[in-house]
mmCIF file of C-alpha atoms and ligand atoms in Angstrom:
data_model
loop_
_atom_site.group_PDB
_atom_site.id
_atom_site.type_symbol
_atom_site.label_atom_id
_atom_site.label_comp_id
_atom_site.label_asym_id
_atom_site.label_seq_id
_atom_site.Cartn_x
_atom_site.Cartn_y
_atom_site.Cartn_z
ATOM 1 C CA MET A 45 -42.877 -28.273 45.324
ATOM 2 C CA THR A 46 -40.719 -30.597 43.238
ATOM 3 C CA TYR A 47 -41.559 -29.988 39.587
ATOM 4 C CA SER A 48 -39.136 -32.483 38.005
ATOM 5 C CA ALA A 49 -37.742 -35.762 39.340
ATOM 6 C CA LEU A 50 -34.708 -35.530 37.034
ATOM 7 C CA SER A 51 -31.835 -37.340 38.689
ATOM 8 C CA HIS A 52 -28.847 -37.597 36.333
ATOM 9 C CA LEU A 53 -27.727 -38.388 32.778
ATOM 10 C CA ASP A 54 -26.654 -41.871 31.731
ATOM 11 C CA CYS A 55 -24.507 -42.976 28.829
ATOM 12 C CA PRO A 56 -26.233 -45.938 27.125
ATOM 13 C CA ARG A 57 -22.929 -46.957 25.493
ATOM 14 C CA CYS A 58 -20.232 -46.832 28.198
ATOM 15 C CA GLY A 59 -22.413 -46.537 31.305
ATOM 16 C CA ALA A 60 -20.844 -43.271 32.507
ATOM 17 C CA ARG A 61 -23.015 -41.088 34.740
ATOM 18 C CA HIS A 62 -23.137 -37.321 34.162
ATOM 19 C CA ASP A 63 -24.420 -34.334 36.139
ATOM 20 C CA ALA A 64 -27.787 -33.242 34.739
ATOM 21 C CA ASP A 65 -27.509 -29.744 36.176
ATOM 22 C CA LEU A 66 -24.568 -28.771 33.991
ATOM 23 C CA VAL A 67 -24.872 -28.025 30.283
ATOM 24 C CA GLN A 68 -23.993 -31.340 28.613
ATOM 25 C CA GLY A 69 -23.514 -32.485 25.038
ATOM 26 C CA THR A 70 -22.645 -36.088 24.195
ATOM 27 C CA CYS A 71 -20.683 -38.466 26.445
ATOM 28 C CA THR A 72 -16.888 -38.437 26.257
ATOM 29 C CA CYS A 73 -17.269 -41.750 24.362
ATOM 30 C CA GLY A 74 -19.347 -39.940 21.691
ATOM 31 C CA SER A 75 -22.721 -41.473 22.568
ATOM 32 C CA PRO A 76 -25.921 -39.495 23.146
ATOM 33 C CA LEU A 77 -26.855 -39.144 26.828
ATOM 34 C CA LEU A 78 -30.203 -40.181 28.289
ATOM 35 C CA ALA A 79 -31.980 -38.357 31.127
ATOM 36 C CA ARG A 80 -32.852 -40.480 34.144
ATOM 37 C CA TYR A 81 -35.493 -39.762 36.767
ATOM 38 C CA ASP A 82 -36.076 -40.875 40.326
ATOM 39 C CA LEU A 83 -39.166 -42.904 39.458
ATOM 40 C CA ARG A 84 -39.956 -43.693 43.111
ATOM 41 C CA GLN A 85 -40.105 -39.962 43.679
ATOM 42 C CA VAL A 86 -42.374 -39.562 40.626
ATOM 43 C CA ALA A 87 -44.732 -42.213 42.052
ATOM 44 C CA GLY A 88 -44.881 -40.268 45.321
ATOM 45 C CA LEU A 89 -45.479 -36.923 43.603
ATOM 46 C CA THR A 90 -48.215 -37.784 41.131
ATOM 47 C CA SER A 91 -50.446 -40.457 39.596
ATOM 48 C CA PRO A 92 -52.500 -41.030 36.438
ATOM 49 C CA GLN A 93 -55.580 -39.694 38.284
ATOM 50 C CA ASP A 94 -53.733 -36.536 39.254
ATOM 51 C CA ILE A 95 -52.392 -36.027 35.714
ATOM 52 C CA ALA A 96 -55.902 -36.395 34.280
ATOM 53 C CA GLY A 97 -56.868 -33.089 35.904
ATOM 54 C CA ARG A 98 -53.988 -31.086 34.410
ATOM 55 C CA PRO A 99 -53.978 -28.806 31.334
ATOM 56 C CA ALA A 100 -53.952 -30.597 27.959
ATOM 57 C CA ASP A 101 -50.338 -30.023 26.997
ATOM 58 C CA LEU A 102 -47.146 -32.060 27.344
ATOM 59 C CA TRP A 103 -46.166 -30.287 30.565
ATOM 60 C CA ARG A 104 -48.835 -32.367 32.324
ATOM 61 C CA TYR A 105 -46.000 -34.938 32.627
ATOM 62 C CA HIS A 106 -43.611 -32.425 34.228
ATOM 63 C CA GLU A 107 -42.290 -34.835 36.866
ATOM 64 C CA LEU A 108 -40.977 -36.982 33.993
ATOM 65 C CA LEU A 109 -39.489 -33.986 32.160
ATOM 66 C CA PRO A 110 -36.160 -32.271 32.844
ATOM 67 C CA VAL A 111 -37.221 -28.680 33.600
ATOM 68 C CA ARG A 112 -36.771 -28.077 37.320
ATOM 69 C CA GLU A 113 -38.936 -24.981 37.754
ATOM 70 C CA ALA A 114 -42.377 -24.322 36.304
ATOM 71 C CA GLY A 115 -41.371 -20.709 35.705
ATOM 72 C CA HIS A 116 -38.733 -21.853 33.214
ATOM 73 C CA VAL A 117 -41.193 -23.571 30.878
ATOM 74 C CA VAL A 118 -41.249 -22.039 27.385
ATOM 75 C CA SER A 119 -44.539 -23.090 25.819
ATOM 76 C CA LEU A 120 -46.724 -22.405 22.824
ATOM 77 C CA GLY A 121 -49.364 -24.889 23.991
ATOM 78 C CA GLU A 122 -47.729 -28.033 22.540
ATOM 79 C CA GLY A 123 -48.867 -31.592 23.143
ATOM 80 C CA MET A 124 -52.003 -33.664 23.721
ATOM 81 C CA THR A 125 -52.582 -34.043 20.001
ATOM 82 C CA PRO A 126 -55.557 -36.190 18.962
ATOM 83 C CA LEU A 127 -55.344 -39.964 18.777
ATOM 84 C CA LEU A 128 -57.825 -40.549 15.973
ATOM 85 C CA ALA A 129 -59.533 -43.766 14.957
ATOM 86 C CA MET A 130 -59.064 -44.407 11.212
ATOM 87 C CA PRO A 131 -61.924 -46.841 10.546
ATOM 88 C CA ARG A 132 -62.300 -46.435 6.772
ATOM 89 C CA LEU A 133 -58.603 -46.561 6.063
ATOM 90 C CA GLY A 134 -58.135 -49.336 8.614
ATOM 91 C CA LYS A 135 -60.774 -51.418 6.854
ATOM 92 C CA ALA A 136 -59.134 -50.800 3.478
ATOM 93 C CA LEU A 137 -55.736 -51.844 4.842
ATOM 94 C CA GLY A 138 -57.089 -54.895 6.692
ATOM 95 C CA VAL A 139 -56.254 -53.467 10.135
ATOM 96 C CA PRO A 140 -59.583 -52.343 11.606
ATOM 97 C CA SER A 141 -58.045 -51.112 14.873
ATOM 98 C CA LEU A 142 -55.935 -48.463 13.155
ATOM 99 C CA LEU A 143 -55.274 -45.219 15.024
ATOM 100 C CA MET A 144 -53.350 -42.094 14.090
ATOM 101 C CA LYS A 145 -51.639 -39.778 16.516
ATOM 102 C CA ASP A 146 -51.902 -36.531 14.595
ATOM 103 C CA GLU A 147 -48.923 -34.290 15.176
ATOM 104 C CA GLY A 148 -50.105 -31.976 12.409
ATOM 105 C CA LEU A 149 -52.094 -30.152 15.104
ATOM 106 C CA ILE A 150 -49.220 -28.740 17.097
ATOM 107 C CA PRO A 151 -47.387 -25.381 17.020
ATOM 108 C CA THR A 152 -45.149 -25.143 13.898
ATOM 109 C CA GLY A 153 -47.080 -28.015 12.281
ATOM 110 C CA THR A 154 -44.788 -30.879 13.270
ATOM 111 C CA PHE A 155 -43.925 -33.004 16.309
ATOM 112 C CA LYS A 156 -40.571 -31.181 16.342
ATOM 113 C CA ALA A 157 -42.298 -28.624 18.581
ATOM 114 C CA ARG A 158 -42.170 -31.155 21.434
ATOM 115 C CA GLY A 159 -38.402 -31.573 21.358
ATOM 116 C CA ALA A 160 -37.917 -27.842 20.873
ATOM 117 C CA ALA A 161 -40.211 -26.842 23.748
ATOM 118 C CA VAL A 162 -38.463 -29.113 26.233
ATOM 119 C CA GLY A 163 -34.950 -28.620 24.806
ATOM 120 C CA VAL A 164 -35.188 -24.825 24.728
ATOM 121 C CA SER A 165 -36.823 -24.657 28.176
ATOM 122 C CA ARG A 166 -34.092 -26.743 29.765
ATOM 123 C CA ALA A 167 -31.295 -24.918 27.900
ATOM 124 C CA ALA A 168 -32.698 -21.569 29.065
ATOM 125 C CA GLU A 169 -32.964 -22.893 32.611
ATOM 126 C CA LEU A 170 -29.283 -23.851 32.504
ATOM 127 C CA GLY A 171 -28.347 -20.348 31.307
ATOM 128 C CA VAL A 172 -27.789 -21.010 27.584
ATOM 129 C CA ALA A 173 -28.259 -17.809 25.541
ATOM 130 C CA ALA A 174 -27.853 -19.120 21.981
ATOM 131 C CA ILE A 175 -28.476 -22.406 20.162
ATOM 132 C CA ALA A 176 -27.134 -23.752 16.872
ATOM 133 C CA MET A 177 -28.387 -26.685 14.820
ATOM 134 C CA PRO A 178 -28.420 -28.496 11.497
ATOM 135 C CA THR A 179 -31.885 -29.550 10.377
ATOM 136 C CA ASN A 180 -33.938 -31.055 7.584
ATOM 137 C CA GLY A 181 -36.205 -28.031 8.039
ATOM 138 C CA ASN A 182 -38.933 -28.850 10.517
ATOM 139 C CA ALA A 183 -36.734 -28.996 13.615
ATOM 140 C CA GLY A 184 -35.069 -25.725 12.622
ATOM 141 C CA ALA A 185 -38.463 -24.064 12.339
ATOM 142 C CA ALA A 186 -39.520 -25.408 15.725
ATOM 143 C CA TRP A 187 -36.332 -24.540 17.602
ATOM 144 C CA SER A 188 -36.273 -21.053 16.028
ATOM 145 C CA VAL A 189 -39.724 -20.180 17.284
ATOM 146 C CA TYR A 190 -39.172 -21.573 20.781
ATOM 147 C CA ALA A 191 -35.787 -19.822 20.955
ATOM 148 C CA ALA A 192 -37.535 -16.582 19.994
ATOM 149 C CA ARG A 193 -40.086 -17.090 22.752
ATOM 150 C CA ALA A 194 -37.267 -17.738 25.234
ATOM 151 C CA GLY A 195 -35.341 -14.643 24.075
ATOM 152 C CA MET A 196 -32.474 -16.806 22.798
ATOM 153 C CA ARG A 197 -30.483 -16.407 19.598
ATOM 154 C CA SER A 198 -30.539 -19.240 17.070
ATOM 155 C CA LEU A 199 -28.272 -20.306 14.227
ATOM 156 C CA VAL A 200 -29.824 -22.803 11.794
ATOM 157 C CA VAL A 201 -28.283 -24.543 8.773
ATOM 158 C CA MET A 202 -30.466 -26.658 6.474
ATOM 159 C CA PRO A 203 -30.156 -28.327 3.060
ATOM 160 C CA ALA A 204 -31.311 -26.079 0.207
ATOM 161 C CA ALA A 205 -33.787 -28.852 -0.687
ATOM 162 C CA ALA A 206 -35.589 -28.719 2.699
ATOM 163 C CA PRO A 207 -39.266 -27.612 2.614
ATOM 164 C CA ALA A 208 -39.331 -23.895 1.722
ATOM 165 C CA ILE A 209 -41.925 -22.989 4.335
ATOM 166 C CA THR A 210 -39.540 -24.014 7.109
ATOM 167 C CA ARG A 211 -37.135 -21.307 5.935
ATOM 168 C CA ALA A 212 -39.871 -18.741 6.293
ATOM 169 C CA GLN A 213 -40.635 -19.968 9.819
ATOM 170 C CA CYS A 214 -36.962 -19.602 10.824
ATOM 171 C CA VAL A 215 -36.623 -16.159 9.250
ATOM 172 C CA ALA A 216 -39.883 -14.941 10.783
ATOM 173 C CA ALA A 217 -38.621 -15.960 14.218
ATOM 174 C CA GLY A 218 -35.378 -14.035 13.702
ATOM 175 C CA ALA A 219 -33.054 -17.034 13.324
ATOM 176 C CA GLU A 220 -29.702 -16.661 11.590
ATOM 177 C CA LEU A 221 -30.383 -19.091 8.751
ATOM 178 C CA TYR A 222 -28.107 -20.584 6.096
ATOM 179 C CA LEU A 223 -28.847 -23.048 3.324
ATOM 180 C CA VAL A 224 -26.246 -25.616 2.381
ATOM 181 C CA ASP A 225 -25.866 -27.292 -0.968
ATOM 182 C CA GLY A 226 -25.797 -30.785 0.558
ATOM 183 C CA LEU A 227 -27.490 -33.022 3.136
ATOM 184 C CA ILE A 228 -28.048 -32.757 6.888
ATOM 185 C CA GLY A 229 -24.582 -34.190 7.644
ATOM 186 C CA ASP A 230 -23.001 -31.339 5.659
ATOM 187 C CA ALA A 231 -25.128 -28.850 7.603
ATOM 188 C CA GLY A 232 -23.975 -30.565 10.811
ATOM 189 C CA ARG A 233 -20.309 -30.007 9.976
ATOM 190 C CA ARG A 234 -20.986 -26.291 9.356
ATOM 191 C CA VAL A 235 -22.750 -25.994 12.690
ATOM 192 C CA ALA A 236 -20.040 -27.838 14.625
ATOM 193 C CA ASP A 237 -17.450 -25.528 13.083
ATOM 194 C CA ALA A 238 -19.456 -22.389 13.923
ATOM 195 C CA VAL A 239 -20.051 -23.518 17.524
ATOM 196 C CA ALA A 240 -16.314 -24.162 17.952
ATOM 197 C CA ARG A 241 -15.479 -20.656 16.680
ATOM 198 C CA ARG A 242 -18.206 -18.678 18.433
ATOM 199 C CA THR A 243 -18.761 -18.285 22.139
ATOM 200 C CA GLY A 244 -22.007 -18.999 23.915
ATOM 201 C CA TYR A 245 -23.668 -21.265 21.326
ATOM 202 C CA LEU A 246 -24.932 -24.697 22.366
ATOM 203 C CA ASN A 247 -25.000 -27.337 19.615
ATOM 204 C CA VAL A 248 -28.521 -28.778 19.786
ATOM 205 C CA ALA A 249 -28.179 -31.107 16.783
ATOM 206 C CA THR A 250 -30.169 -34.353 16.954
ATOM 207 C CA LEU A 251 -29.138 -36.301 20.085
ATOM 208 C CA ARG A 252 -26.126 -34.033 20.706
ATOM 209 C CA GLU A 253 -27.910 -32.641 23.757
ATOM 210 C CA PRO A 254 -30.005 -34.829 26.068
ATOM 211 C CA TYR A 255 -33.364 -33.068 26.270
ATOM 212 C CA ARG A 256 -34.907 -33.042 22.798
ATOM 213 C CA ILE A 257 -35.639 -36.742 23.272
ATOM 214 C CA GLU A 258 -37.424 -35.956 26.539
ATOM 215 C CA GLY A 259 -39.836 -33.704 24.663
ATOM 216 C CA LYS A 260 -40.425 -36.322 22.005
ATOM 217 C CA LYS A 261 -40.994 -39.077 24.528
ATOM 218 C CA THR A 262 -44.236 -37.336 25.492
ATOM 219 C CA MET A 263 -45.759 -38.852 22.330
ATOM 220 C CA GLY A 264 -45.379 -42.229 24.054
ATOM 221 C CA LEU A 265 -46.775 -40.913 27.347
ATOM 222 C CA GLU A 266 -49.780 -39.426 25.567
ATOM 223 C CA ILE A 267 -50.522 -42.583 23.568
ATOM 224 C CA ALA A 268 -50.599 -44.590 26.813
ATOM 225 C CA GLU A 269 -52.789 -42.033 28.598
ATOM 226 C CA GLN A 270 -55.153 -41.599 25.644
ATOM 227 C CA LEU A 271 -55.668 -45.379 25.512
ATOM 228 C CA GLY A 272 -56.624 -45.338 29.213
ATOM 229 C CA TRP A 273 -53.118 -46.156 30.500
ATOM 230 C CA ARG A 274 -52.450 -49.123 28.290
ATOM 231 C CA MET A 275 -50.269 -49.778 25.286
ATOM 232 C CA PRO A 276 -51.240 -50.679 21.706
ATOM 233 C CA ASP A 277 -49.880 -53.791 19.971
ATOM 234 C CA VAL A 278 -47.797 -51.883 17.441
ATOM 235 C CA ILE A 279 -46.477 -48.317 17.004
ATOM 236 C CA VAL A 280 -45.344 -47.244 13.524
ATOM 237 C CA TYR A 281 -42.942 -44.323 13.285
ATOM 238 C CA PRO A 282 -41.199 -42.501 10.371
ATOM 239 C CA THR A 283 -37.549 -42.709 11.333
ATOM 240 C CA GLY A 284 -34.805 -40.279 10.411
ATOM 241 C CA GLY A 285 -32.554 -39.352 13.331
ATOM 242 C CA GLY A 286 -34.739 -41.678 15.405
ATOM 243 C CA VAL A 287 -35.384 -39.339 18.315
ATOM 244 C CA GLY A 288 -39.095 -40.072 18.304
ATOM 245 C CA ILE A 289 -38.836 -43.856 18.293
ATOM 246 C CA ILE A 290 -36.093 -43.839 20.932
ATOM 247 C CA GLY A 291 -38.196 -41.430 22.981
ATOM 248 C CA ILE A 292 -41.381 -43.485 22.728
ATOM 249 C CA TYR A 293 -39.472 -46.626 23.786
ATOM 250 C CA LYS A 294 -37.948 -44.744 26.734
ATOM 251 C CA ALA A 295 -41.337 -43.313 27.766
ATOM 252 C CA LEU A 296 -43.099 -46.672 27.785
ATOM 253 C CA ARG A 297 -40.317 -48.298 29.785
ATOM 254 C CA GLU A 298 -40.566 -45.507 32.344
ATOM 255 C CA LEU A 299 -44.332 -46.048 32.570
ATOM 256 C CA ILE A 300 -43.857 -49.806 33.059
ATOM 257 C CA GLU A 301 -41.318 -49.183 35.798
ATOM 258 C CA LEU A 302 -43.764 -46.779 37.444
ATOM 259 C CA GLY A 303 -46.456 -49.460 37.226
ATOM 260 C CA TRP A 304 -48.777 -47.093 35.324
ATOM 261 C CA VAL A 305 -49.014 -49.506 32.384
ATOM 262 C CA ARG A 306 -48.597 -53.281 32.273
ATOM 263 C CA GLY A 307 -47.817 -56.019 29.814
ATOM 264 C CA GLU A 308 -45.741 -56.338 26.699
ATOM 265 C CA LEU A 309 -44.224 -53.294 25.066
ATOM 266 C CA PRO A 310 -45.707 -52.523 21.628
ATOM 267 C CA ARG A 311 -43.705 -53.816 18.677
ATOM 268 C CA LEU A 312 -41.974 -50.703 17.350
ATOM 269 C CA VAL A 313 -41.757 -50.264 13.594
ATOM 270 C CA ALA A 314 -39.197 -47.891 12.044
ATOM 271 C CA VAL A 315 -40.331 -46.711 8.633
ATOM 272 C CA GLN A 316 -37.846 -45.292 6.133
ATOM 273 C CA ALA A 317 -37.922 -44.288 2.481
ATOM 274 C CA ALA A 318 -36.440 -46.712 -0.045
ATOM 275 C CA GLY A 319 -34.127 -43.855 -1.104
ATOM 276 C CA CYS A 320 -32.629 -43.568 2.400
ATOM 277 C CA ALA A 321 -32.994 -46.714 4.482
ATOM 278 C CA PRO A 322 -29.872 -47.259 6.614
ATOM 279 C CA ILE A 323 -31.833 -48.550 9.620
ATOM 280 C CA VAL A 324 -33.779 -51.021 7.464
ATOM 281 C CA ALA A 325 -30.519 -52.312 5.964
ATOM 282 C CA ALA A 326 -28.983 -52.694 9.426
ATOM 283 C CA PHE A 327 -32.104 -54.444 10.755
ATOM 284 C CA ASP A 328 -32.157 -56.839 7.783
ATOM 285 C CA ALA A 329 -28.498 -57.656 8.473
ATOM 286 C CA GLY A 330 -29.171 -58.120 12.209
ATOM 287 C CA ALA A 331 -26.575 -55.408 12.894
ATOM 288 C CA ALA A 332 -26.292 -53.255 16.010
ATOM 289 C CA GLU A 333 -25.371 -50.109 14.055
ATOM 290 C CA SER A 334 -26.065 -48.720 10.586
ATOM 291 C CA GLU A 335 -23.789 -47.866 7.657
ATOM 292 C CA PRO A 336 -23.993 -44.423 5.988
ATOM 293 C CA TRP A 337 -26.523 -44.529 3.121
ATOM 294 C CA PRO A 338 -25.061 -43.243 -0.172
ATOM 295 C CA ASP A 339 -27.028 -40.850 -2.439
ATOM 296 C CA ALA A 340 -29.875 -40.406 0.027
ATOM 297 C CA ARG A 341 -33.042 -38.939 -1.468
ATOM 298 C CA THR A 342 -36.802 -39.042 -0.875
ATOM 299 C CA VAL A 343 -39.803 -36.697 -0.976
ATOM 300 C CA ALA A 344 -40.251 -37.504 2.722
ATOM 301 C CA PHE A 345 -37.505 -35.005 3.424
ATOM 302 C CA GLY A 346 -37.624 -35.232 7.220
ATOM 303 C CA ILE A 347 -36.394 -38.819 7.101
ATOM 304 C CA THR A 348 -33.435 -38.150 4.795
ATOM 305 C CA VAL A 349 -30.824 -39.046 7.414
ATOM 306 C CA PRO A 350 -28.021 -41.198 5.908
ATOM 307 C CA LYS A 351 -26.402 -41.987 9.280
ATOM 308 C CA ALA A 352 -28.077 -41.337 12.634
ATOM 309 C CA LEU A 353 -25.959 -40.726 15.743
ATOM 310 C CA GLY A 354 -28.427 -42.788 17.755
ATOM 311 C CA ASP A 355 -28.732 -45.652 15.258
ATOM 312 C CA PHE A 356 -27.771 -48.231 17.897
ATOM 313 C CA LEU A 357 -30.556 -46.960 20.166
ATOM 314 C CA ILE A 358 -33.135 -47.143 17.362
ATOM 315 C CA LEU A 359 -32.091 -50.712 16.564
ATOM 316 C CA GLU A 360 -32.157 -51.685 20.236
ATOM 317 C CA ALA A 361 -35.741 -50.371 20.517
ATOM 318 C CA ILE A 362 -36.780 -52.427 17.487
ATOM 319 C CA TYR A 363 -35.016 -55.652 18.552
ATOM 320 C CA ALA A 364 -36.113 -55.409 22.190
ATOM 321 C CA THR A 365 -39.791 -55.056 21.287
ATOM 322 C CA GLY A 366 -39.926 -57.655 18.519
ATOM 323 C CA GLY A 367 -40.483 -54.832 16.047
ATOM 324 C CA THR A 368 -39.271 -54.395 12.504
ATOM 325 C CA ALA A 369 -37.967 -51.855 9.991
ATOM 326 C CA VAL A 370 -39.596 -51.230 6.620
ATOM 327 C CA ALA A 371 -38.658 -49.236 3.520
ATOM 328 C CA VAL A 372 -41.333 -47.764 1.246
ATOM 329 C CA THR A 373 -41.022 -46.094 -2.154
ATOM 330 C CA ASP A 374 -41.840 -42.444 -2.771
ATOM 331 C CA GLU A 375 -44.425 -43.493 -5.328
ATOM 332 C CA ALA A 376 -46.255 -45.677 -2.816
ATOM 333 C CA LEU A 377 -46.160 -43.146 0.017
ATOM 334 C CA LEU A 378 -47.442 -40.342 -2.224
ATOM 335 C CA ALA A 379 -50.331 -42.561 -3.298
ATOM 336 C CA ASP A 380 -51.129 -43.256 0.346
ATOM 337 C CA GLN A 381 -50.933 -39.556 1.257
ATOM 338 C CA ARG A 382 -53.890 -39.093 -1.116
ATOM 339 C CA GLU A 383 -55.627 -42.218 0.172
ATOM 340 C CA VAL A 384 -55.487 -41.047 3.806
ATOM 341 C CA ALA A 385 -57.045 -37.695 2.850
ATOM 342 C CA ARG A 386 -59.635 -39.325 0.591
ATOM 343 C CA LEU A 387 -60.786 -41.874 3.173
ATOM 344 C CA GLU A 388 -60.264 -40.001 6.439
ATOM 345 C CA GLY A 389 -60.034 -36.311 5.532
ATOM 346 C CA SER A 390 -56.593 -35.838 7.023
ATOM 347 C CA PHE A 391 -53.842 -34.246 4.922
ATOM 348 C CA VAL A 392 -50.771 -35.917 6.393
ATOM 349 C CA CYS A 393 -47.120 -35.172 5.701
ATOM 350 C CA PRO A 394 -45.171 -37.561 3.415
ATOM 351 C CA GLU A 395 -43.329 -38.991 6.446
ATOM 352 C CA GLY A 396 -46.669 -39.863 8.061
ATOM 353 C CA ALA A 397 -47.972 -41.225 4.760
ATOM 354 C CA ALA A 398 -44.931 -43.540 4.619
ATOM 355 C CA CYS A 399 -46.155 -45.172 7.818
ATOM 356 C CA PHE A 400 -49.528 -46.013 6.295
ATOM 357 C CA THR A 401 -47.738 -47.565 3.330
ATOM 358 C CA ALA A 402 -45.692 -49.588 5.808
ATOM 359 C CA VAL A 403 -48.905 -50.776 7.495
ATOM 360 C CA ARG A 404 -50.220 -51.825 4.078
ATOM 361 C CA GLN A 405 -47.009 -53.785 3.351
ATOM 362 C CA LEU A 406 -46.818 -55.370 6.791
ATOM 363 C CA ARG A 407 -50.436 -56.511 6.628
ATOM 364 C CA GLU A 408 -49.873 -57.971 3.158
ATOM 365 C CA SER A 409 -46.788 -59.853 4.376
ATOM 366 C CA GLY A 410 -48.698 -61.130 7.418
ATOM 367 C CA TRP A 411 -46.402 -59.420 9.929
ATOM 368 C CA LEU A 412 -49.439 -57.457 11.112
ATOM 369 C CA ALA A 413 -52.525 -59.415 12.132
ATOM 370 C CA GLU A 414 -56.066 -58.212 11.513
ATOM 371 C CA THR A 415 -56.560 -58.046 15.264
ATOM 372 C CA ASP A 416 -53.526 -55.855 15.966
ATOM 373 C CA GLU A 417 -54.193 -52.425 17.422
ATOM 374 C CA VAL A 418 -51.816 -50.206 15.454
ATOM 375 C CA VAL A 419 -50.896 -46.590 16.206
ATOM 376 C CA VAL A 420 -49.335 -44.620 13.345
ATOM 377 C CA LEU A 421 -47.503 -41.397 14.074
ATOM 378 C CA ASN A 422 -48.333 -38.691 11.579
ATOM 379 C CA THR A 423 -45.426 -36.440 12.467
ATOM 380 C CA GLY A 424 -46.678 -33.298 10.724
ATOM 381 C CA THR A 425 -49.242 -31.566 8.576
ATOM 382 C CA GLY A 426 -49.255 -32.036 4.828
ATOM 383 C CA LEU A 427 -49.537 -28.244 4.506
ATOM 384 C CA ILE A 428 -45.756 -27.978 4.914
ATOM 385 C CA TYR A 429 -45.241 -29.922 1.671
ATOM 386 C CA PRO A 430 -47.702 -28.409 -0.830
ATOM 387 C CA GLU A 431 -45.550 -29.579 -3.737
ATOM 388 C CA THR A 432 -46.153 -33.253 -2.928
ATOM 389 C CA MET A 433 -49.828 -33.003 -3.894
ATOM 390 C CA ALA A 434 -50.321 -32.312 -7.582
ATOM 391 C CA ALA A 435 -53.544 -30.327 -7.896
ATOM 392 C CA GLU A 436 -53.958 -29.854 -11.646
ATOM 393 C CA VAL A 437 -57.536 -28.738 -12.028
ATOM 394 C CA PRO A 438 -59.460 -26.885 -14.765
ATOM 395 C CA VAL A 439 -59.559 -23.072 -14.677
ATOM 396 C CA LEU A 440 -63.016 -21.733 -15.530
ATOM 397 C CA PRO A 441 -63.972 -18.353 -16.919
ATOM 398 C CA ALA A 442 -65.463 -15.973 -14.344
ATOM 399 C CA SER A 443 -69.021 -16.696 -15.412
ATOM 400 C CA GLY A 444 -70.820 -19.758 -16.669
ATOM 401 C CA SER A 445 -71.464 -23.203 -15.221
ATOM 402 C CA CYS A 446 -69.312 -26.201 -14.368
ATOM 403 C CA ALA A 447 -72.114 -28.690 -15.000
HETATM 404 C C1 PLP B 548 -42.137 -34.626 9.552
HETATM 405 C C2 PLP B 548 -41.007 -35.437 10.092
HETATM 406 N N1 PLP B 548 -41.211 -36.730 10.404
HETATM 407 C C3 PLP B 548 -40.226 -37.511 10.913
HETATM 408 C C4 PLP B 548 -38.946 -37.025 11.106
HETATM 409 C C5 PLP B 548 -37.902 -37.935 11.693
HETATM 410 O O1 PLP B 548 -37.694 -37.644 13.039
HETATM 411 P P1 PLP B 548 -36.814 -38.468 14.046
HETATM 412 O O2 PLP B 548 -35.553 -37.691 14.261
HETATM 413 O O3 PLP B 548 -37.591 -38.556 15.299
HETATM 414 O O4 PLP B 548 -36.540 -39.823 13.447
HETATM 415 C C6 PLP B 548 -38.681 -35.691 10.798
HETATM 416 C C7 PLP B 548 -37.334 -35.121 11.003
HETATM 417 O O5 PLP B 548 -36.956 -34.091 10.462
HETATM 418 C C8 PLP B 548 -39.729 -34.881 10.291
HETATM 419 O O6 PLP B 548 -39.527 -33.583 9.999
HETATM 420 ZN ZN1 ZN B 549 -20.247 -42.944 27.168
#
């Protein structure tokens, strides 16, 4: 039985075609590579009806994923996170058809588990024994645990300012972890140097290998399936390295080509923090690529990426769908983190909260209409960032009343 319809890897910059059954990094031209599938074969192998009967994890889309043999799947049960209606918040924001895809309910607590599950599975299938990566924390935690489950070694370097709990996740999983007094780009240089000096380590930094994006694209596949094989009007995504937004765009185009969904692609919205908004600046300038953002800082640590390798792919996804890019302040996103929990009971991560602030701003500016069906990606649980929620409350003596 054919498990995957993976055909080859394509370079979106120079058009070169690469063998998908060899371990690959970026193209010789420096661009990330994208996995391509034989979609006619996929259509012959499965259908939405067939998929409906499969287990509720991301491997239900295995024909559209790169792992060739079911036995090579490394899983902790990731995927098929809830797509929740947010009626009270939606009413408050003036967008009644507001939905949230809640990635807080996934192994490791963030959507990074998707990229790690698929990336580690495919790396293991191709014989890789050790991975190395820079991270803003959450991806390092995810890749460490999946590497552990695959019996692979992992080397992780993250900024000292990354969420502390992600360190614990890496250490618990037996990763070789280092903190760097700098940002993710500094961590990336350390990793590249280590990979060049050591033998057997694959650099799995954001978009430096082709399969993390395949895991993340399943968010797009799930949104379409959960809506009954149709697409919303708008998808709002907190953008750092951009893997998720590029992946969602890729997924929906694959579904259109398969004929499983029809109509216009959703307008894709990249949300960034005002303290690190290179994609927003590039979008405002109508540019095809971004410029490195100086002095990047925000409480939404996962989106502190001053220069993304795949910036041109993020911008293409926004331009091609009639989307936009929005920057929000830390103050506003922290206020909305509270508002989401107060109105809907969900404790979202600051990156997810930033997307609700963006919805608020886009509705106020009129870019969003009241009738738009809007899906926000909450990329992780708020539990990873306990310091973002001040909880100064009275301490009572052991006995007595609090009336
Ligand atoms: C919680 C969270 N949201 C969003 C992002 C940004 O991810 P992407 O690379 O898909 O833009 C990250 C990246 O670290 C993250 O940890
Ligand atoms: Zn190329």
